[in-house]
Amino acid sequence: MLSFESDYIQGAHEKILERLAETNREPLSGYGNDKYCESAKEKIRQACGCEEAEIFFLTGGTQTNQIVISSMLRSYEGVVAAETGHVSVHEAGAIEHSGHKVLTIPGHEGKIKAEELAAYLKAYWEDTSHEHMVFPGMVYISHPTEYGTLYAESELASIAGICSKYNIPLYLDGARLGYGLMSRETDVTLPKIAQYCDVFYIGGTKVGALCGEALVFPKKNIPAHFLTLAKQKGALLAKGRLLGVQFDTLFTDDLYFRISAHAIEMAEKMKEMFREKGKRFFLNSPTNQQFLILEDGEMARLQELVKFDIWERYDEGHTVVRFATSWATETGDVENLREIMPSGGQ
Amino acid sequence: MLSFESDYIQGAHEKILERLAETNREPLSGYGNDKYCESAKEKIRQACGCEEAEIFFLTGGTQTNQIVISSMLRSYEGVVAAETGHVSVHEAGAIEHSGHKVLTIPGHEGKIKAEELAAYLKAYWEDTSHEHMVFPGMVYISHPTEYGTLYAESELASIAGICSKYNIPLYLDGARLGYGLMSRETDVTLPKIAQYCDVFYIGGTKVGALCGEALVFPKKNIPAHFLTLAKQKGALLAKGRLLGVQFDTLFTDDLYFRISAHAIEMAEKMKEMFREKGKRFFLNSPTNQQFLILEDGEMARLQELVKFDIWERYDEGHTVVRFATSWATETGDVENLREIMPSGGQ
Amino acid sequence: MLSFESDYIQGAHEKILERLAETNREPLSGYGNDKYCESAKEKIRQACGCEEAEIFFLTGGTQTNQIVISSMLRSYEGVVAAETGHVSVHEAGAIEHSGHKVLTIPGHEGKIKAEELAAYLKAYWEDTSHEHMVFPGMVYISHPTEYGTLYAESELASIAGICSKYNIPLYLDGARLGYGLMSRETDVTLPKIAQYCDVFYIGGTKVGALCGEALVFPKKNIPAHFLTLAKQKGALLAKGRLLGVQFDTLFTDDLYFRISAHAIEMAEKMKEMFREKGKRFFLNSPTNQQFLILEDGEMARLQELVKFDIWERYDEGHTVVRFATSWATETGDVENLREIMPSGGQ
Amino acid sequence: MLSFESDYIQGAHEKILERLAETNREPLSGYGNDKYCESAKEKIRQACGCEEAEIFFLTGGTQTNQIVISSMLRSYEGVVAAETGHVSVHEAGAIEHSGHKVLTIPGHEGKIKAEELAAYLKAYWEDTSHEHMVFPGMVYISHPTEYGTLYAESELASIAGICSKYNIPLYLDGARLGYGLMSRETDVTLPKIAQYCDVFYIGGTKVGALCGEALVFPKKNIPAHFLTLAKQKGALLAKGRLLGVQFDTLFTDDLYFRISAHAIEMAEKMKEMFREKGKRFFLNSPTNQQFLILEDGEMARLQELVKFDIWERYDEGHTVVRFATSWATETGDVENLREIMPSGGQ
């Protein structure tokens, strides 16, 4: 069945499978101590324009968020995030499970506002009894957000400035970073992210890899003994090569950017088609995730023809749904979707 | 200096000090295995009208909340509480530190509304992806709330019914329970609490004891090996007698209720005085904590004459402050307060 | 360079890479809800002779150990293991990080003795103050052990009987299970393991997979909401297919057993060669890991020609080293090793 | 019944009860922000000969151990202790519950040996794979030990030197410190402890207080925001005065030392009596805890006449038992014990 359910419904880019096969029998040391990990790290440093970046490969997003947050915070600190942030809502409490509160501020189509962050931090530090409250020790943003939206460079700069003022790190969750970087409506680049953020990850799982996220510490600030911290959370792969080869491939010949751009092209086609069909958009997303408001009856009928993600209830009678493209979406898929998608959107 | 800063600014009721002295040299086994703990438990069972209640003494409120919540929840479960609940805001993240998310719903003068709780739980369980979200595994309420307000019996019954429907325990934080039970505006009694709640504690620290809370499991539902669970959190006193003697004294001849009633009498006098002076109340509290909105200049002048608690900012120029009476407040204290309190309230 | 460093120095069996490529573009739901996971589970159930087994795929051994132990124990319980057990020594404290003590008993070439386990449990429960001690809540064994040794069926049966008497689960860490099952000196089969153990895992990472362990609960005893428990620890792969396809392949046409048998054949060849060369064995291992005692000078010379693992100091002047074969070892590798291996062993 | 069960079977020194009564109605701010806490801290600084010591009051020993260890270690670090150390055995896993492994080395009558510690640390740091092992991040000793024994100053100096070499803190658990300092066979003083140790606590619970331990950081090394760390573990008393008044009293006019000396005098009398009766000592303890080996039949008969602590099995037919004196033991108690104690010791 046709599926736009998510950007992780297919395997890996074929180039990755190829390289895995080519390198398969080479004997390599475990735990990331291999030449492919080294090469991948070097290529990522180049792409980030950051010679001194320290990089660590992990397998998934929640794992990465949990390790970053718990290793960079003191036990009395929490992480500030949008109410709709992945760490707030959809990680089964992984952050709290590691001992830290997620301190929420309003989300605006998935984004936090610099001025609301500033007001939150100001109010916190002026509160006379903050010794009995969780200290805001880090700011978490996702880019693209869970709603597909993006921060402008100026917004990133403002948020980074506030973090800097309060001396807390800014962490950017880039589970879908490629799709953000290749959006037609962004002025944010990888080097700028490395400049504004204290830590971020470049998502692989949703951008062409079988699994894997490249965690980047651009400012010589990787927590001491990070490998052991990862091991202790069960996050250290014995065959680190699996991550090294994948990221080495993704960052060779701009593969990561090219396949991300392809997903964006497919998303733009799909978006245009939705517009032509008169569908009702929940919000304007410039990336690979598109959100529609469907009448429940229409939704039920569509579910028999195509897989998509049910996001949240909109009101009595309507539901927000998500259609996602990915590196693997083909033009034919969008054409097929066009054929089964009825016109009209109320 | 005159002080209405809180209800824990003075030591213990003298009867308690007396009994500590009288029993001081008796050799007693440690860790709560002594006759005073036994006797206190039996008296509390009587007061709760619940023969089979299991009781455990702990030293403080945050400690009790942390142990109750972490011992009754599975790791994937969180506790539902008002945004303003003590566990949400003022325990330095003790609940998250023990691995559990505090799932917040709106607070209304400190209380949660049954219908909002029901809507929250319904929405949660209808959410298609709840496997990736924290399960609501318990409901936490405080009574009196952090704002001095009280649930009516009908409200408790509604909340208990919802908990029962979703098969999750209802936990009542009674840090100031005596002041709630002796309020002139309540229809809630200790036996009713034992009936509606699955676990609750009777606060001692703020109601006449040096320290100590009596945790009550009224339904044969104390977690297995609770003593070991407490020991593991550093919460088991070697000299359990310190808690046993105190609660045995508090529940002899209704001392707990009599001193609570006294605090309420003092609060009512103070409240009337505030009214006469034309002060502006932040909300209507029927218990020992009274909240006023003071103009900042007036507040500053008052602070030189009397200690009170600065609660939160009301608006530019005004602040919410708290005056608390306790078992130890004397009529003369309120009279002295009257003398220094200026008239007018805007 | 020739390498016998470990059994995870090469990629995956080619059949696995093939199947990953063949299934690569099929759109499949995430998080293990796909047909390959289902099929793999069914084949494993067949191989275990256990129709009702519940199976969950995870990526690595430490991760699996941490999740199993922390999800099956109450917070006051610890896991009993050999002093040399992987969970005791080589997981960077992952078990303690999840809150549980590893209670050690002597290891004998990596194995625990039933009578010592029985004595330990008896002494514990007769100790009058065990309320202040960690309860033994599970028994952990590895098979093969970290020293390559194996339990006989009768030993497994005795240990299982003791666990049963004390009503605690027996957990078998099968990181290298294939190599144990295909040893020439074993009477233990997969169905017997499913019979004696309450939970165990079939290791993939070291037996032909890129990553992945198949965790088996043979007695309808999987902890509730296990997927959420895994998610909360960052252990849930978005592309669960990566594990499903691999295990489906390994359990098709007995591939898992055939490649394990091959590794054993290579190990036996290597062992014979060591014997012929007069090397000194540290212990007699019937599986793919072989341990020699090398004089330090000889070790240094050998390290320039072949990679192997430095295990532990034996005495002043001698070191215990490990040579491991795997599914990927070729006859030529052993021949090459023969050529560079000097004779003599003191 | 006559009781030598432990040193926490009676309440508090009467001077403490008196001061609690005298100060009872004074309104004081909570959470340790009161003049009695300040005064007690200053007196302790004097007694330690350490002007810059930072002091924090907690209620019990396990609580103190848990907070010290978890707040001073990074998550990948564990604490090195004797196998028989309180943190290893008798705290229900409180240390592991806070995420840290207790790394054990042999105990010799409760003490660790400097040379064994040095060998352990050396071996650890020379181990090639220590990235997968728990780092030794602190050394824990108790003084007196759980067996009543004491370190000589030279031993403390050696251990401190090793800790210093490896740059890890030395922590001394002084639950019964007074009895150690007043022993007739010691050259260790409070200022020397403050000099050799990085953190230690002066036990109150077992030395005359109702509850309470004074935690001392002598080297300007208290972890940041320690109050919040304590709050987060449920260890912050609202009425901090309860601890302040007690320690202020204990450190006024050398009360702490005088009552400790009294307990030692009683212990020496008891010891002499045991010797005269021909009892068999388990070891030679120079402090308030005395350990005998009793034949099981004799033990059973004695248990009907006097309470004492059953320590551990010695062999088939014999048990190690503990008789403890305390600040509250009276000469008459020892005389009464003499009368019921049979002669002979095999």
Short mmCIF file of C-alpha atoms in Angstrom, two decimals, chain A residues 7 60-62 65 86 140-144 146 171-179 200-207 212-213 256:
data_model
loop_
_atom_site.label_atom_id
_atom_site.label_comp_id
_atom_site.label_asym_id
_atom_site.label_seq_id
_atom_site.Cartn_x
_atom_site.Cartn_y
_atom_site.Cartn_z
CA ASP A 7 10.30 9.25 6.94
CA GLY A 60 18.66 6.83 17.76
CA GLY A 61 17.15 10.17 18.64
CA THR A 62 15.66 9.47 22.05
CA ASN A 65 18.60 13.24 23.70
CA HIS A 86 9.94 15.61 21.42
CA TYR A 140 16.38 22.26 23.83
CA ILE A 141 15.06 23.07 20.39
CA SER A 142 14.30 20.84 17.44
CA HIS A 143 15.06 21.94 13.90
CA PRO A 144 12.97 21.11 11.95
CA GLU A 146 8.00 18.17 15.31
CA TYR A 171 20.99 21.95 22.26
CA LEU A 172 19.52 21.42 18.81
CA ASP A 173 17.78 18.14 18.03
CA GLY A 174 18.36 17.58 14.34
CA ALA A 175 16.57 14.29 13.86
CA ARG A 176 15.47 15.64 10.45
CA LEU A 177 18.23 18.17 10.03
CA GLY A 178 18.87 17.43 6.36
CA TYR A 179 15.30 18.30 5.48
CA PHE A 200 23.44 19.25 18.24
CA TYR A 201 22.93 16.11 16.27
CA ILE A 202 22.69 15.40 12.60
CA GLY A 203 19.94 12.85 12.15
CA GLY A 204 20.65 9.76 10.11
CA THR A 205 17.75 7.44 10.90
CA LYS A 206 15.23 9.67 9.15
CA VAL A 207 17.61 10.84 6.44
CA GLY A 212 22.34 6.42 13.54
CA GLU A 213 22.72 10.00 14.66
CA TYR A 256 23.23 13.73 2.83
#
